mmCIF file of C-alpha atoms in Angstrom:
data_model
loop_
_atom_site.group_PDB
_atom_site.id
_atom_site.type_symbol
_atom_site.label_atom_id
_atom_site.label_comp_id
_atom_site.label_asym_id
_atom_site.label_seq_id
_atom_site.Cartn_x
_atom_site.Cartn_y
_atom_site.Cartn_z
ATOM 1 C CA UNK A 1 200.262 264.471 -50.205
ATOM 2 C CA UNK A 2 197.742 266.435 -51.875
ATOM 3 C CA UNK A 3 196.976 270.580 -52.357
ATOM 4 C CA UNK A 4 194.277 269.718 -49.468
ATOM 5 C CA UNK A 5 195.866 267.206 -47.861
ATOM 6 C CA UNK A 6 198.800 270.163 -46.667
ATOM 7 C CA UNK A 7 196.353 272.476 -46.916
ATOM 8 C CA UNK A 8 193.863 270.826 -44.007
ATOM 9 C CA UNK A 9 196.574 269.756 -42.364
ATOM 10 C CA UNK A 10 198.120 273.256 -41.768
ATOM 11 C CA UNK A 11 194.739 274.448 -40.947
ATOM 12 C CA UNK A 12 194.064 271.660 -38.083
ATOM 13 C CA UNK A 13 197.987 272.529 -36.667
ATOM 14 C CA UNK A 14 197.258 276.352 -36.069
ATOM 15 C CA UNK A 15 193.606 275.280 -34.816
ATOM 16 C CA UNK A 16 195.315 273.154 -32.429
ATOM 17 C CA UNK A 17 198.173 275.520 -31.614
ATOM 18 C CA UNK A 18 195.683 278.199 -31.371
ATOM 19 C CA UNK A 19 193.726 276.372 -28.989
ATOM 20 C CA UNK A 20 196.883 275.260 -27.055
ATOM 21 C CA UNK A 21 197.651 278.899 -26.344
ATOM 22 C CA UNK A 22 194.308 279.681 -24.958
ATOM 23 C CA UNK A 23 194.156 277.671 -22.475
ATOM 24 C CA UNK A 24 198.014 278.211 -21.875
ATOM 25 C CA UNK A 25 197.011 281.941 -21.466
ATOM 26 C CA UNK A 26 194.066 280.684 -19.158
ATOM 27 C CA UNK A 27 196.075 278.593 -17.412
ATOM 28 C CA UNK A 28 198.992 281.158 -15.753
ATOM 29 C CA UNK A 29 196.735 283.784 -15.540
ATOM 30 C CA UNK A 30 194.316 281.628 -13.304
ATOM 31 C CA UNK A 31 197.901 280.741 -11.500
ATOM 32 C CA UNK A 32 198.758 284.531 -11.419
ATOM 33 C CA UNK A 33 195.171 285.456 -9.637
ATOM 34 C CA UNK A 34 194.233 286.760 -12.808
ATOM 35 C CA UNK A 35 190.728 286.624 -13.940
ATOM 36 C CA UNK A 36 190.322 285.242 -17.241
ATOM 37 C CA UNK A 37 186.850 286.652 -17.882
ATOM 38 C CA UNK A 38 187.182 289.703 -20.121
ATOM 39 C CA UNK A 39 190.121 288.606 -22.158
ATOM 40 C CA UNK A 40 187.777 285.468 -23.149
ATOM 41 C CA UNK A 41 184.678 286.879 -22.713
ATOM 42 C CA UNK A 42 185.805 289.236 -25.657
ATOM 43 C CA UNK A 43 187.821 286.913 -27.829
ATOM 44 C CA UNK A 44 184.675 284.807 -27.838
ATOM 45 C CA UNK A 45 182.486 287.791 -28.495
ATOM 46 C CA UNK A 46 185.099 288.246 -32.202
ATOM 47 C CA UNK A 47 184.620 284.704 -32.863
ATOM 48 C CA UNK A 48 181.021 284.623 -33.030
ATOM 49 C CA UNK A 49 180.868 287.726 -34.836
ATOM 50 C CA UNK A 50 183.568 286.225 -38.003
ATOM 51 C CA UNK A 51 181.376 283.125 -37.647
ATOM 52 C CA UNK A 52 178.761 285.016 -38.639
ATOM 53 C CA UNK A 53 180.231 286.420 -41.377
ATOM 54 C CA UNK A 54 180.071 283.463 -43.143
ATOM 55 C CA UNK A 55 176.209 283.131 -43.890
ATOM 56 C CA UNK A 56 176.772 286.409 -45.329
ATOM 57 C CA UNK A 57 179.646 285.455 -47.347
ATOM 58 C CA UNK A 58 177.568 283.148 -48.832
ATOM 59 C CA UNK A 59 174.695 285.898 -49.419
ATOM 60 C CA UNK A 60 176.764 287.767 -50.856
ATOM 61 C CA UNK A 61 179.357 286.311 -52.564
ATOM 62 C CA UNK A 62 180.211 289.531 -55.891
ATOM 63 C CA UNK A 63 181.709 290.836 -52.717
ATOM 64 C CA UNK A 64 185.331 290.851 -52.711
ATOM 65 C CA UNK A 65 185.492 288.929 -49.072
ATOM 66 C CA UNK A 66 188.326 286.515 -50.449
ATOM 67 C CA UNK A 67 186.849 282.894 -51.721
ATOM 68 C CA UNK A 68 184.216 280.306 -50.343
ATOM 69 C CA UNK A 69 185.970 277.449 -49.785
ATOM 70 C CA UNK A 70 189.130 279.434 -47.119
ATOM 71 C CA UNK A 71 185.720 281.218 -45.964
ATOM 72 C CA UNK A 72 184.302 277.769 -44.919
ATOM 73 C CA UNK A 73 188.095 276.728 -43.456
ATOM 74 C CA UNK A 74 188.116 279.284 -41.445
ATOM 75 C CA UNK A 75 184.457 278.303 -39.828
ATOM 76 C CA UNK A 76 186.126 274.471 -39.082
ATOM 77 C CA UNK A 77 188.509 275.416 -37.087
ATOM 78 C CA UNK A 78 187.974 278.251 -35.352
ATOM 79 C CA UNK A 79 184.627 276.584 -34.365
ATOM 80 C CA UNK A 80 186.080 274.974 -32.802
ATOM 81 C CA UNK A 81 188.355 277.259 -31.167
ATOM 82 C CA UNK A 82 185.240 278.797 -30.823
ATOM 83 C CA UNK A 83 184.108 275.726 -28.515
ATOM 84 C CA UNK A 84 187.155 275.655 -26.450
ATOM 85 C CA UNK A 85 186.744 279.588 -25.855
ATOM 86 C CA UNK A 86 183.293 278.901 -24.523
ATOM 87 C CA UNK A 87 183.986 276.664 -21.743
ATOM 88 C CA UNK A 88 187.253 278.055 -20.885
ATOM 89 C CA UNK A 89 184.723 281.783 -20.814
ATOM 90 C CA UNK A 90 181.274 279.939 -18.687
ATOM 91 C CA UNK A 91 182.974 277.040 -17.541
ATOM 92 C CA UNK A 92 182.226 272.835 -17.558
ATOM 93 C CA UNK A 93 178.797 272.724 -16.433
ATOM 94 C CA UNK A 94 175.768 274.536 -16.090
ATOM 95 C CA UNK A 95 175.782 278.107 -15.558
ATOM 96 C CA UNK A 96 173.310 280.415 -13.302
ATOM 97 C CA UNK A 97 170.855 282.140 -14.349
ATOM 98 C CA UNK A 98 168.262 282.045 -16.785
ATOM 99 C CA UNK A 99 169.925 284.344 -19.258
ATOM 100 C CA UNK A 100 173.172 282.695 -19.378
ATOM 101 C CA UNK A 101 171.488 279.067 -19.422
ATOM 102 C CA UNK A 102 169.246 280.477 -22.438
ATOM 103 C CA UNK A 103 172.968 281.739 -24.088
ATOM 104 C CA UNK A 104 174.917 278.122 -22.666
ATOM 105 C CA UNK A 105 171.987 276.114 -24.480
ATOM 106 C CA UNK A 106 172.192 278.626 -27.956
ATOM 107 C CA UNK A 107 175.719 278.027 -27.953
ATOM 108 C CA UNK A 108 176.109 273.958 -27.326
ATOM 109 C CA UNK A 109 173.119 273.879 -29.650
ATOM 110 C CA UNK A 110 175.416 275.721 -32.693
ATOM 111 C CA UNK A 111 178.865 273.645 -31.542
ATOM 112 C CA UNK A 112 176.755 270.294 -32.062
ATOM 113 C CA UNK A 113 174.841 271.307 -34.857
ATOM 114 C CA UNK A 114 178.209 272.876 -36.353
ATOM 115 C CA UNK A 115 180.321 269.662 -36.007
ATOM 116 C CA UNK A 116 177.338 266.844 -36.775
ATOM 117 C CA UNK A 117 177.375 269.558 -40.379
ATOM 118 C CA UNK A 118 180.746 268.968 -40.553
ATOM 119 C CA UNK A 119 181.002 265.180 -40.466
ATOM 120 C CA UNK A 120 177.578 265.008 -42.596
ATOM 121 C CA UNK A 121 179.563 266.704 -45.096
ATOM 122 C CA UNK A 122 182.365 264.104 -44.956
ATOM 123 C CA UNK A 123 179.855 261.224 -45.462
ATOM 124 C CA UNK A 124 176.764 262.156 -47.890
ATOM 125 C CA UNK A 125 178.888 262.696 -51.000
ATOM 126 C CA UNK A 126 181.210 258.713 -50.727
ATOM 127 C CA UNK A 127 176.895 257.470 -49.316
ATOM 128 C CA UNK A 128 175.330 259.599 -52.989
ATOM 129 C CA UNK A 129 177.375 257.907 -55.356
ATOM 130 C CA UNK A 130 177.921 254.932 -53.556
ATOM 131 C CA UNK A 131 174.017 254.558 -54.305
ATOM 132 C CA UNK A 132 173.302 255.533 -57.743
ATOM 133 C CA UNK A 133 172.878 258.508 -60.531
ATOM 134 C CA UNK A 134 173.008 261.756 -58.626
ATOM 135 C CA UNK A 135 169.662 263.341 -59.260
ATOM 136 C CA UNK A 136 168.718 267.073 -58.054
ATOM 137 C CA UNK A 137 166.715 266.868 -54.753
ATOM 138 C CA UNK A 138 164.625 269.665 -56.247
ATOM 139 C CA UNK A 139 163.654 267.027 -58.814
ATOM 140 C CA UNK A 140 162.664 264.031 -57.104
ATOM 141 C CA UNK A 141 159.207 264.173 -55.939
ATOM 142 C CA UNK A 142 158.490 265.050 -59.992
ATOM 143 C CA UNK A 143 160.201 262.570 -60.814
ATOM 144 C CA UNK A 144 158.903 260.205 -57.959
ATOM 145 C CA UNK A 145 155.468 260.387 -59.545
ATOM 146 C CA UNK A 146 156.224 259.572 -63.129
ATOM 147 C CA UNK A 147 157.671 256.587 -61.611
ATOM 148 C CA UNK A 148 153.779 255.617 -59.633
ATOM 149 C CA UNK A 149 152.564 256.392 -63.275
ATOM 150 C CA UNK A 150 154.514 254.500 -65.195
ATOM 151 C CA UNK A 151 154.119 251.578 -62.941
ATOM 152 C CA UNK A 152 149.627 251.937 -62.255
ATOM 153 C CA UNK A 153 150.154 251.836 -66.636
ATOM 154 C CA UNK A 154 151.438 248.634 -66.509
ATOM 155 C CA UNK A 155 149.697 247.189 -64.458
ATOM 156 C CA UNK A 156 146.895 248.352 -66.223
ATOM 157 C CA UNK A 157 147.676 247.377 -69.541
ATOM 158 C CA UNK A 158 148.889 244.045 -68.379
ATOM 159 C CA UNK A 159 145.470 243.939 -66.234
ATOM 160 C CA UNK A 160 143.355 244.224 -69.902
ATOM 161 C CA UNK A 161 145.307 241.438 -71.655
ATOM 162 C CA UNK A 162 145.935 238.602 -69.105
ATOM 163 C CA UNK A 163 143.101 239.451 -66.223
ATOM 164 C CA UNK A 164 145.752 238.935 -64.149
ATOM 165 C CA UNK A 165 144.111 239.276 -60.678
ATOM 166 C CA UNK A 166 147.406 238.918 -58.789
ATOM 167 C CA UNK A 167 149.403 241.485 -60.344
ATOM 168 C CA UNK A 168 146.454 243.845 -59.378
ATOM 169 C CA UNK A 169 146.732 242.673 -56.193
ATOM 170 C CA UNK A 170 150.456 243.135 -55.724
ATOM 171 C CA UNK A 171 149.766 246.437 -57.017
ATOM 172 C CA UNK A 172 146.537 247.947 -54.768
ATOM 173 C CA UNK A 173 148.342 245.847 -51.564
ATOM 174 C CA UNK A 174 152.023 247.425 -51.557
ATOM 175 C CA UNK A 175 153.280 249.152 -54.977
ATOM 176 C CA UNK A 176 150.746 251.286 -54.531
ATOM 177 C CA UNK A 177 151.931 252.570 -50.787
ATOM 178 C CA UNK A 178 155.783 251.812 -51.947
ATOM 179 C CA UNK A 179 155.823 254.340 -54.543
ATOM 180 C CA UNK A 180 153.216 257.040 -52.954
ATOM 181 C CA UNK A 181 155.676 258.358 -51.258
ATOM 182 C CA UNK A 182 159.144 259.019 -49.594
ATOM 183 C CA UNK A 183 159.857 254.537 -47.693
ATOM 184 C CA UNK A 184 163.007 253.546 -45.045
ATOM 185 C CA UNK A 185 164.518 256.735 -44.514
ATOM 186 C CA UNK A 186 166.537 254.681 -41.357
ATOM 187 C CA UNK A 187 167.477 251.989 -43.853
ATOM 188 C CA UNK A 188 168.919 254.574 -46.264
ATOM 189 C CA UNK A 189 170.921 256.615 -43.244
ATOM 190 C CA UNK A 190 172.846 253.069 -42.798
ATOM 191 C CA UNK A 191 173.296 252.566 -46.568
ATOM 192 C CA UNK A 192 171.356 248.862 -45.823
ATOM 193 C CA UNK A 193 169.198 247.534 -49.111
ATOM 194 C CA UNK A 194 167.773 245.865 -47.338
ATOM 195 C CA UNK A 195 163.837 246.524 -48.162
ATOM 196 C CA UNK A 196 164.801 246.728 -51.932
ATOM 197 C CA UNK A 197 166.365 243.405 -51.250
ATOM 198 C CA UNK A 198 162.922 242.079 -49.742
ATOM 199 C CA UNK A 199 160.998 243.926 -52.611
ATOM 200 C CA UNK A 200 162.643 242.445 -55.306
ATOM 201 C CA UNK A 201 162.722 238.881 -53.532
ATOM 202 C CA UNK A 202 158.765 239.719 -53.266
ATOM 203 C CA UNK A 203 158.411 239.942 -57.160
ATOM 204 C CA UNK A 204 160.709 237.132 -57.651
ATOM 205 C CA UNK A 205 158.178 234.981 -56.042
ATOM 206 C CA UNK A 206 155.445 236.348 -57.437
ATOM 207 C CA UNK A 207 156.507 235.485 -60.784
ATOM 208 C CA UNK A 208 156.071 231.843 -60.540
ATOM 209 C CA UNK A 209 152.239 232.522 -60.707
ATOM 210 C CA UNK A 210 152.367 234.432 -64.446
ATOM 211 C CA UNK A 211 152.420 233.574 -67.372
ATOM 212 C CA UNK A 212 155.313 235.505 -70.074
ATOM 213 C CA UNK A 213 153.706 238.395 -70.482
ATOM 214 C CA UNK A 214 153.145 239.389 -66.412
ATOM 215 C CA UNK A 215 156.326 238.869 -66.187
ATOM 216 C CA UNK A 216 157.829 240.651 -68.557
ATOM 217 C CA UNK A 217 155.500 243.335 -66.694
ATOM 218 C CA UNK A 218 157.189 242.652 -63.640
ATOM 219 C CA UNK A 219 160.943 243.095 -63.782
ATOM 220 C CA UNK A 220 159.835 246.365 -66.005
ATOM 221 C CA UNK A 221 158.192 246.953 -61.878
ATOM 222 C CA UNK A 222 161.168 246.285 -60.871
ATOM 223 C CA UNK A 223 163.308 247.979 -62.604
ATOM 224 C CA UNK A 224 160.803 251.037 -61.581
ATOM 225 C CA UNK A 225 161.384 250.317 -57.618
ATOM 226 C CA UNK A 226 165.420 250.192 -57.622
ATOM 227 C CA UNK A 227 165.018 253.510 -59.616
ATOM 228 C CA UNK A 228 162.445 255.127 -56.941
ATOM 229 C CA UNK A 229 164.788 253.341 -54.409
ATOM 230 C CA UNK A 230 167.812 255.632 -55.479
ATOM 231 C CA UNK A 231 165.264 258.251 -55.366
ATOM 232 C CA UNK A 232 164.611 257.996 -51.183
ATOM 233 C CA UNK A 233 167.711 257.510 -50.641
ATOM 234 C CA UNK A 234 169.422 260.939 -52.915
ATOM 235 C CA UNK A 235 166.085 262.016 -51.410
ATOM 236 C CA UNK A 236 167.124 261.671 -47.292
ATOM 237 C CA UNK A 237 170.678 262.632 -47.761
ATOM 238 C CA UNK A 238 170.267 265.607 -49.832
ATOM 239 C CA UNK A 239 167.581 266.883 -47.518
ATOM 240 C CA UNK A 240 170.027 265.959 -44.637
ATOM 241 C CA UNK A 241 172.293 268.684 -46.254
ATOM 242 C CA UNK A 242 170.064 270.766 -46.642
ATOM 243 C CA UNK A 243 167.657 270.073 -43.216
ATOM 244 C CA UNK A 244 170.569 270.602 -40.771
ATOM 245 C CA UNK A 245 171.122 274.128 -42.021
ATOM 246 C CA UNK A 246 167.864 274.969 -40.699
ATOM 247 C CA UNK A 247 168.428 274.479 -37.249
ATOM 248 C CA UNK A 248 172.384 275.789 -37.703
ATOM 249 C CA UNK A 249 171.476 279.592 -38.834
ATOM 250 C CA UNK A 250 169.088 280.150 -36.864
ATOM 251 C CA UNK A 251 170.634 279.784 -33.493
ATOM 252 C CA UNK A 252 173.963 282.117 -35.205
ATOM 253 C CA UNK A 253 171.098 284.782 -35.215
ATOM 254 C CA UNK A 254 170.023 283.947 -32.422
ATOM 255 C CA UNK A 255 173.202 283.966 -30.248
ATOM 256 C CA UNK A 256 174.349 287.070 -32.556
ATOM 257 C CA UNK A 257 171.687 287.939 -30.785
ATOM 258 C CA UNK A 258 171.682 287.329 -27.062
ATOM 259 C CA UNK A 259 175.153 288.068 -27.387
ATOM 260 C CA UNK A 260 175.211 292.002 -27.015
ATOM 261 C CA UNK A 261 172.727 291.410 -24.760
ATOM 262 C CA UNK A 262 174.520 289.139 -21.728
ATOM 263 C CA UNK A 263 177.969 291.862 -22.540
ATOM 264 C CA UNK A 264 175.445 295.077 -21.699
ATOM 265 C CA UNK A 265 174.221 292.880 -18.452
ATOM 266 C CA UNK A 266 177.324 291.071 -17.332
ATOM 267 C CA UNK A 267 179.096 294.767 -17.688
ATOM 268 C CA UNK A 268 175.858 297.057 -15.712
ATOM 269 C CA UNK A 269 176.154 294.133 -12.760
ATOM 270 C CA UNK A 270 179.539 294.189 -12.936
ATOM 271 C CA UNK A 271 180.517 290.058 -13.581
ATOM 272 C CA UNK A 272 183.626 291.818 -15.015
ATOM 273 C CA UNK A 273 183.434 289.836 -18.369
ATOM 274 C CA UNK A 274 180.999 289.507 -20.595
#
């Protein structure tokens, strides 16, 4: 077993043990008619603070706060423990009161986006490697414009040399729109090459109506169609990897703002738990 697999197994078992211990303690306190609200509430506050500190650790890598990989592992498994704490503290149904409902929605949003991000971090690397050459996300729009310009130049030169109306029409009706912006995002998400195969079949069918010179131009255009399809695929998956954090991080900060207010109100009105 690799070192990474061993660490993941060890951390997973530790997380399961912590969840089992929490569940047992709350159940035993319930059997003895003891309220677990304060216990689970303060544990939940502490867990949320540690989870929120992970983003601070990423912004301040120079501080001696441990390596990023260890923080990520802590964030993942503590997040699962926090999910159980959340339901043990607040119950399994929708709470009463607007503030409690808002906090419930924020924490639930954190859990959902966190699980989504975890799944994405496992799926995206394999998907990006499967589809072709990896490209830096910020360079994709520039590379797409370059491909569009090259295709337009190829078509213009071919029309000037052969007066081919067929190639010019295909460029206006299909190629210009295809190269103008990202296409087929939903197909890329499910790793389907169906739109690309459809375009390649159109290219092959079009070659029957063209002379040798225009067919050679179409071969060059087809290579750029494939390259642009890879750019769209890379942008779709890399965009997801970057984009989900724009939900998860603001939800984290909003939750950390709401938690102290919830604690103050809970104690002020004698709820007995934060």
